[in-house]
XYZ file of N, CA and C in Angstrom:
462
model
N 0.859 -1.069 0.035
C -0.035 -0.051 -0.061
C 0.784 1.311 0.043
N 1.893 1.199 0.812
C 2.916 2.425 0.815
C 3.540 2.600 -0.562
N 3.938 1.424 -1.092
C 4.463 1.671 -2.537
C 3.634 2.292 -3.519
N 2.358 1.889 -3.370
C 1.347 2.356 -4.270
C 1.179 4.052 -4.090
N 1.127 4.426 -2.771
C 0.926 5.859 -2.504
C 2.197 6.593 -2.934
N 3.476 6.052 -2.667
C 4.694 6.712 -3.191
C 4.684 6.875 -4.699
N 4.333 5.744 -5.548
C 4.224 5.716 -6.823
C 3.210 6.763 -7.249
N 1.988 6.922 -6.654
C 1.033 7.866 -7.024
C 1.494 9.330 -6.933
N 2.381 9.559 -5.804
C 2.922 10.920 -5.651
C 4.034 11.191 -6.667
N 4.758 10.184 -6.955
C 5.711 10.471 -8.091
C 5.238 10.548 -9.289
N 4.199 9.928 -9.807
C 3.408 10.204 -11.058
C 2.855 11.646 -11.041
N 2.277 11.947 -9.899
C 1.485 13.313 -9.860
C 2.767 14.377 -10.057
N 3.802 14.240 -9.458
C 4.707 15.211 -9.341
C 5.521 15.321 -10.800
N 5.752 14.144 -11.449
C 6.231 14.240 -12.663
C 5.367 14.823 -13.633
N 4.026 14.616 -13.444
C 2.992 15.111 -14.393
C 2.961 16.667 -14.331
N 3.064 17.093 -13.092
C 3.084 18.411 -12.958
C 4.090 19.275 -13.316
N 5.301 18.800 -13.361
C 6.505 19.245 -13.788
C 6.499 19.435 -15.303
N 5.634 18.761 -16.004
C 5.709 18.756 -17.577
C 5.402 20.065 -17.897
N 6.204 20.439 -19.067
C 6.108 21.671 -19.850
C 4.861 21.551 -20.734
N 4.099 22.599 -20.453
C 2.910 22.680 -21.329
C 3.153 23.336 -22.717
N 2.444 23.095 -23.563
C 2.443 23.748 -25.060
C 1.085 24.683 -25.284
N 1.488 25.850 -25.725
C 0.343 26.751 -25.924
C -0.537 26.304 -27.070
N -1.902 26.702 -27.025
C -2.602 26.285 -28.322
C -2.242 27.149 -29.425
N -2.425 26.524 -30.634
C -2.022 27.189 -31.744
C -2.384 28.660 -31.907
N -4.022 28.855 -31.707
C -4.480 30.105 -31.614
C -3.824 30.978 -30.715
N -3.490 30.653 -29.378
C -2.900 31.469 -28.415
C -1.498 31.820 -28.944
N -0.763 30.863 -29.467
C 0.647 31.130 -29.933
C 0.708 32.244 -31.086
N -0.307 32.039 -31.991
C -0.214 32.874 -33.083
C -0.731 34.396 -32.611
N -1.655 34.446 -31.694
C -1.978 35.854 -31.240
C -0.806 36.407 -30.707
N -0.144 35.664 -29.551
C 1.046 36.339 -28.883
C 2.070 36.807 -30.063
N 2.417 35.744 -30.802
C 3.604 36.039 -31.792
C 3.131 37.330 -32.680
N 1.812 37.404 -32.908
C 1.404 38.653 -33.785
C 1.708 40.085 -33.057
N 1.469 40.080 -31.672
C 1.634 41.173 -30.744
C 3.190 41.279 -30.775
N 3.942 40.252 -30.665
C 5.488 40.473 -30.460
C 5.872 41.148 -31.737
N 5.479 40.722 -32.856
C 6.009 41.164 -34.125
C 5.567 42.704 -34.270
N 4.388 42.949 -33.887
C 3.911 44.415 -34.039
C 4.920 45.229 -33.077
N 5.153 44.724 -31.849
C 6.190 45.572 -31.074
C 7.658 45.561 -31.661
N 7.887 44.427 -32.329
C 9.367 44.393 -32.800
C 9.355 45.524 -34.040
N 8.411 45.776 -34.627
C 8.493 46.892 -35.748
C 8.729 48.202 -35.226
N 8.327 48.272 -33.923
C 8.609 49.737 -33.155
C 10.155 49.754 -32.781
N 10.808 48.745 -32.883
C 12.170 48.775 -32.283
C 13.156 48.049 -33.329
N 13.367 48.909 -34.458
C 14.308 48.358 -35.361
C 15.714 47.994 -34.921
N 16.184 48.384 -33.613
C 17.580 48.060 -33.228
C 17.501 46.549 -32.759
N 16.346 46.037 -32.481
C 16.274 44.665 -31.929
C 16.712 43.875 -33.209
N 17.798 43.002 -33.185
C 17.933 42.134 -34.353
C 16.859 40.896 -34.398
N 16.881 40.298 -35.416
C 16.080 39.100 -35.536
C 16.649 38.046 -34.432
N 17.895 37.801 -34.215
C 18.506 36.913 -33.328
C 18.207 37.363 -31.804
N 18.168 38.558 -31.678
C 17.721 39.123 -30.147
C 16.172 38.772 -30.082
N 15.466 39.224 -31.039
C 14.021 38.923 -30.997
C 13.795 37.500 -30.696
N 14.377 36.552 -31.266
C 14.084 35.017 -31.051
C 14.432 34.689 -29.768
N 15.612 35.294 -29.354
C 16.025 34.965 -27.951
C 15.019 35.338 -27.116
N 14.536 36.617 -27.075
C 13.905 37.322 -26.110
C 12.589 36.610 -26.093
N 11.756 36.279 -27.076
C 10.554 35.565 -27.020
C 10.645 34.196 -26.586
N 11.717 33.472 -26.774
C 11.695 32.048 -26.345
C 12.289 32.101 -24.852
N 12.525 33.037 -24.201
C 12.887 33.197 -22.846
C 14.414 32.487 -22.631
N 15.180 32.630 -23.637
C 16.625 32.369 -23.881
C 17.315 33.499 -23.271
N 16.802 34.673 -23.423
C 17.549 36.023 -23.013
C 16.586 36.965 -22.346
N 17.079 37.481 -21.399
C 16.291 38.663 -20.766
C 16.610 39.866 -21.331
N 15.760 40.904 -21.231
C 16.145 42.392 -21.803
C 17.388 42.907 -21.194
N 18.364 43.296 -21.985
C 19.555 43.985 -21.390
C 19.588 45.535 -21.884
N 19.249 45.864 -23.128
C 19.128 47.146 -23.588
C 18.011 47.877 -23.406
N 18.147 49.264 -23.541
C 16.940 50.145 -23.208
C 15.697 49.683 -24.205
N 16.075 49.649 -25.440
C 15.118 49.087 -26.437
C 14.521 47.755 -26.235
N 15.269 46.761 -25.760
C 14.827 45.581 -25.489
C 13.671 45.650 -24.195
N 14.179 46.492 -23.096
C 13.271 46.757 -22.118
C 11.866 47.329 -22.588
N 11.972 48.283 -23.431
C 10.868 48.966 -23.962
C 10.007 47.989 -24.833
N 10.657 47.175 -25.571
C 9.930 46.133 -26.391
C 9.311 45.168 -25.325
N 9.789 44.888 -24.283
C 9.099 43.969 -23.303
C 7.856 44.655 -22.851
N 8.071 45.994 -22.541
C 6.886 46.794 -22.126
C 5.630 46.760 -23.250
N 6.190 47.041 -24.342
C 5.118 47.143 -25.452
C 4.455 45.903 -25.608
N 5.074 44.714 -25.361
C 4.514 43.409 -25.359
C 3.240 43.317 -24.238
N 3.919 43.721 -23.036
C 3.039 43.614 -21.744
C 1.771 44.342 -22.058
N 2.040 45.688 -22.690
C 0.989 46.615 -23.036
C -0.090 45.883 -23.846
N 0.401 45.332 -24.973
C -0.441 44.684 -25.928
C -1.249 43.567 -25.152
N -0.686 42.815 -24.415
C -1.165 41.759 -23.680
C -2.219 42.168 -22.750
N -2.166 43.403 -22.176
C -3.222 44.018 -21.361
C -2.685 43.788 -19.680
N -1.337 43.607 -19.719
C -0.766 43.487 -18.337
C -0.209 44.804 -17.748
N 0.179 45.457 -18.615
C 1.127 46.708 -18.258
C 0.032 48.051 -18.110
N 0.104 48.739 -16.811
C -0.934 49.669 -16.905
C -0.153 51.070 -16.315
N 1.222 50.909 -16.349
C 1.959 52.206 -15.972
C 3.163 51.866 -15.037
N 4.104 52.699 -14.888
C 5.276 52.351 -14.030
C 4.916 51.787 -12.647
N 5.297 50.576 -12.328
C 5.108 49.896 -11.107
C 3.764 49.307 -10.956
N 3.104 49.321 -12.132
C 1.652 48.718 -12.208
C 1.360 47.734 -13.232
N 1.441 46.429 -12.738
C 1.047 45.303 -13.603
C -0.154 44.842 -13.210
N -1.120 44.375 -13.998
C -2.310 43.960 -13.683
C -2.473 42.299 -13.507
N -2.360 42.091 -12.004
C -2.235 40.763 -11.674
C -3.403 39.887 -11.887
N -4.665 40.404 -11.956
C -5.879 39.770 -12.496
C -5.625 39.378 -13.852
N -5.330 40.249 -14.644
C -5.116 39.845 -16.028
C -4.226 38.829 -16.401
N -2.964 38.812 -15.491
C -1.869 37.887 -15.754
C -2.456 36.517 -15.432
N -3.180 36.423 -14.264
C -3.806 35.171 -13.793
C -4.975 34.611 -14.766
N -5.639 35.424 -15.361
C -6.502 35.279 -16.162
C -5.820 34.406 -17.492
N -4.575 35.023 -17.929
C -3.997 34.669 -18.971
C -3.314 33.224 -18.692
N -2.805 33.305 -17.576
C -2.274 31.822 -16.879
C -3.280 30.687 -17.019
N -4.600 31.177 -16.756
C -5.657 30.000 -16.762
C -5.928 29.498 -18.367
N -5.534 30.458 -19.300
C -5.704 30.053 -20.727
C -4.497 29.239 -20.895
N -3.340 29.354 -20.587
C -2.013 28.795 -20.624
C -1.811 27.456 -20.151
N -2.212 27.155 -18.867
C -1.926 26.074 -18.217
C -3.116 25.176 -17.763
N -3.071 24.025 -18.383
C -4.236 23.147 -18.194
C -4.016 22.240 -17.100
N -2.678 22.024 -16.743
C -2.290 21.109 -15.486
C -2.494 22.144 -14.129
N -3.330 21.712 -13.367
C -3.595 22.441 -12.093
C -2.269 23.045 -11.426
N -1.370 22.009 -11.315
C -0.104 22.263 -10.463
C 0.647 23.424 -11.113
N 0.800 23.356 -12.577
C 1.373 24.388 -13.344
C 0.708 25.691 -13.283
N -0.520 25.626 -13.191
C -1.302 27.018 -13.040
C -1.168 27.480 -11.693
N -1.107 26.986 -10.687
C -0.942 27.130 -9.275
C 0.520 27.893 -9.119
N 1.534 27.291 -9.622
C 3.022 27.679 -9.732
C 3.099 28.883 -10.589
N 2.597 28.948 -11.708
C 2.707 30.409 -12.513
C 2.014 31.373 -11.727
N 0.864 31.289 -11.228
C 0.248 32.105 -10.244
C 0.822 32.697 -9.127
N 1.679 31.694 -8.514
C 2.445 31.881 -7.174
C 3.581 32.891 -7.747
N 4.322 32.507 -8.949
C 5.282 33.410 -9.430
C 5.045 34.765 -9.713
N 4.053 34.870 -10.423
C 3.197 36.177 -10.694
C 2.872 36.977 -9.492
N 2.393 36.360 -8.427
C 2.201 37.273 -7.257
C 3.589 37.755 -6.663
N 4.445 36.972 -6.672
C 5.844 37.407 -6.034
C 6.450 38.490 -7.039
N 6.369 38.405 -8.197
C 7.064 39.360 -9.308
C 6.193 40.526 -9.419
N 4.998 40.457 -9.448
C 4.267 41.749 -9.550
C 4.484 42.620 -8.270
N 4.544 42.028 -7.143
C 4.925 42.687 -5.895
C 6.306 43.404 -6.100
N 7.208 42.583 -6.591
C 8.560 43.217 -6.711
C 8.696 44.401 -7.681
N 7.840 44.239 -8.888
C 7.937 45.278 -9.862
C 7.134 46.653 -9.317
N 6.216 46.666 -8.371
C 5.488 47.813 -7.837
C 6.535 48.649 -7.585
N 7.683 48.595 -7.056
C 8.380 49.700 -6.486
C 9.220 50.297 -7.631
N 9.308 49.823 -8.909
C 9.935 50.404 -9.965
C 9.222 51.405 -10.644
N 9.867 52.691 -10.721
C 8.982 53.695 -11.272
C 9.412 54.221 -12.617
N 10.396 53.427 -13.266
C 10.871 53.745 -14.630
C 9.713 52.744 -15.545
N 9.349 53.388 -16.669
C 8.281 52.777 -17.538
C 8.752 51.464 -17.903
N 9.738 51.391 -18.675
C 10.314 50.118 -19.403
C 10.930 49.097 -18.430
N 11.522 49.796 -17.217
C 12.159 48.843 -16.162
C 10.966 48.007 -15.615
N 9.734 48.595 -15.286
C 8.835 47.915 -14.491
C 8.563 46.427 -15.203
N 8.353 46.456 -16.368
C 8.232 45.136 -17.030
C 9.418 44.285 -17.077
N 10.517 44.914 -17.076
C 11.895 44.042 -17.122
C 11.924 43.322 -15.660
N 11.727 44.198 -14.761
C 11.947 43.690 -13.449
C 11.027 42.631 -13.239
N 9.696 42.699 -13.748
C 8.860 41.626 -13.596
C 9.422 40.317 -14.267
N 9.859 40.510 -15.555
C 10.404 39.366 -16.296
C 11.605 38.658 -15.677
N 12.546 39.573 -15.276
C 13.683 39.036 -14.637
C 13.339 38.050 -13.299
N 12.314 38.753 -12.726
C 11.878 38.053 -11.369
C 11.347 36.614 -11.789
N 10.336 36.663 -12.709
C 9.676 35.509 -13.356
C 10.626 34.423 -13.688
N 11.774 34.882 -14.478
C 12.722 33.828 -14.903
C 13.507 33.161 -13.611
N 13.838 34.006 -12.818
C 14.714 33.597 -11.610
C 13.862 32.858 -10.757
N 12.554 33.166 -10.387
C 11.662 32.476 -9.557
C 11.409 31.080 -10.172
N 11.067 31.105 -11.509
C 10.599 29.810 -12.188
C 11.911 28.814 -12.118
N 13.160 29.374 -12.373
C 14.238 28.474 -12.326
C 14.483 27.941 -10.976
N 14.263 28.818 -9.805
C 14.481 28.354 -8.573
C 13.553 27.253 -8.273
N 11.987 27.416 -8.721
C 11.263 26.190 -8.460
C 11.191 25.265 -9.437
N 12.106 25.229 -10.416
C 12.102 24.115 -11.360
C 11.013 24.056 -12.401
N 10.297 25.282 -12.501
C 9.083 25.404 -13.364
C 9.530 25.866 -14.776
N 8.816 25.221 -15.792
C 9.104 25.613 -17.104
C 7.822 26.411 -17.736
N 7.961 27.481 -18.213
C 6.806 28.273 -18.863
C 6.281 27.533 -20.018
N 5.051 27.641 -20.430
C 4.418 27.139 -21.611
C 5.313 27.437 -22.734
N 5.458 26.657 -23.784
C 6.215 26.957 -24.980
C 5.062 27.137 -26.209
N 5.643 27.839 -27.199
C 4.814 27.964 -28.358
C 4.527 26.734 -29.040
N 3.116 26.728 -29.602
C 2.754 25.511 -30.419
C 3.753 25.309 -31.612
N 4.307 24.088 -31.865
C 5.009 23.855 -32.772
C 4.779 24.328 -34.288
N 3.497 24.471 -34.594
C 3.137 24.998 -35.817
C 2.947 26.475 -36.068
N 3.266 27.255 -34.776
C 3.303 28.617 -34.839
C 4.605 29.059 -35.344
N 4.621 30.056 -36.158
C 6.087 30.686 -36.678
C 6.424 31.692 -35.831
N 7.707 31.300 -35.112
C 8.324 32.231 -34.198
C 9.043 33.309 -35.143
């Protein structure tokens, strides 16, 4: 009986740690918004753009920070310096994560990181602070954000 319980816990844990894939519709919508923002920042190379949107690179230049702010504004998360819409972020998480443990973890990460970004008064740095916090906190928790649908063109 103990062995069965341990097995059930292991299966649940490994299932919850699974990286989810965004729906094709959601992926296309996000990528369309990202392309619109990229057009506003010609200094962002195609290589930088791909790295930024696949979470392989965090914003390091002012244009990259403002590109991130543009995207957060398009998604409806960004409301002004130090002001990110936690309700909108959590609503968005519910669209992205179907595994309850992943949704819970994504929401916990956003709770922490929205609080951290509240003290930032610079327009573009508010969003960068949030994204850096998300990446760091996710790594600490062993959490992987949902990835784009394979049929969506990055």
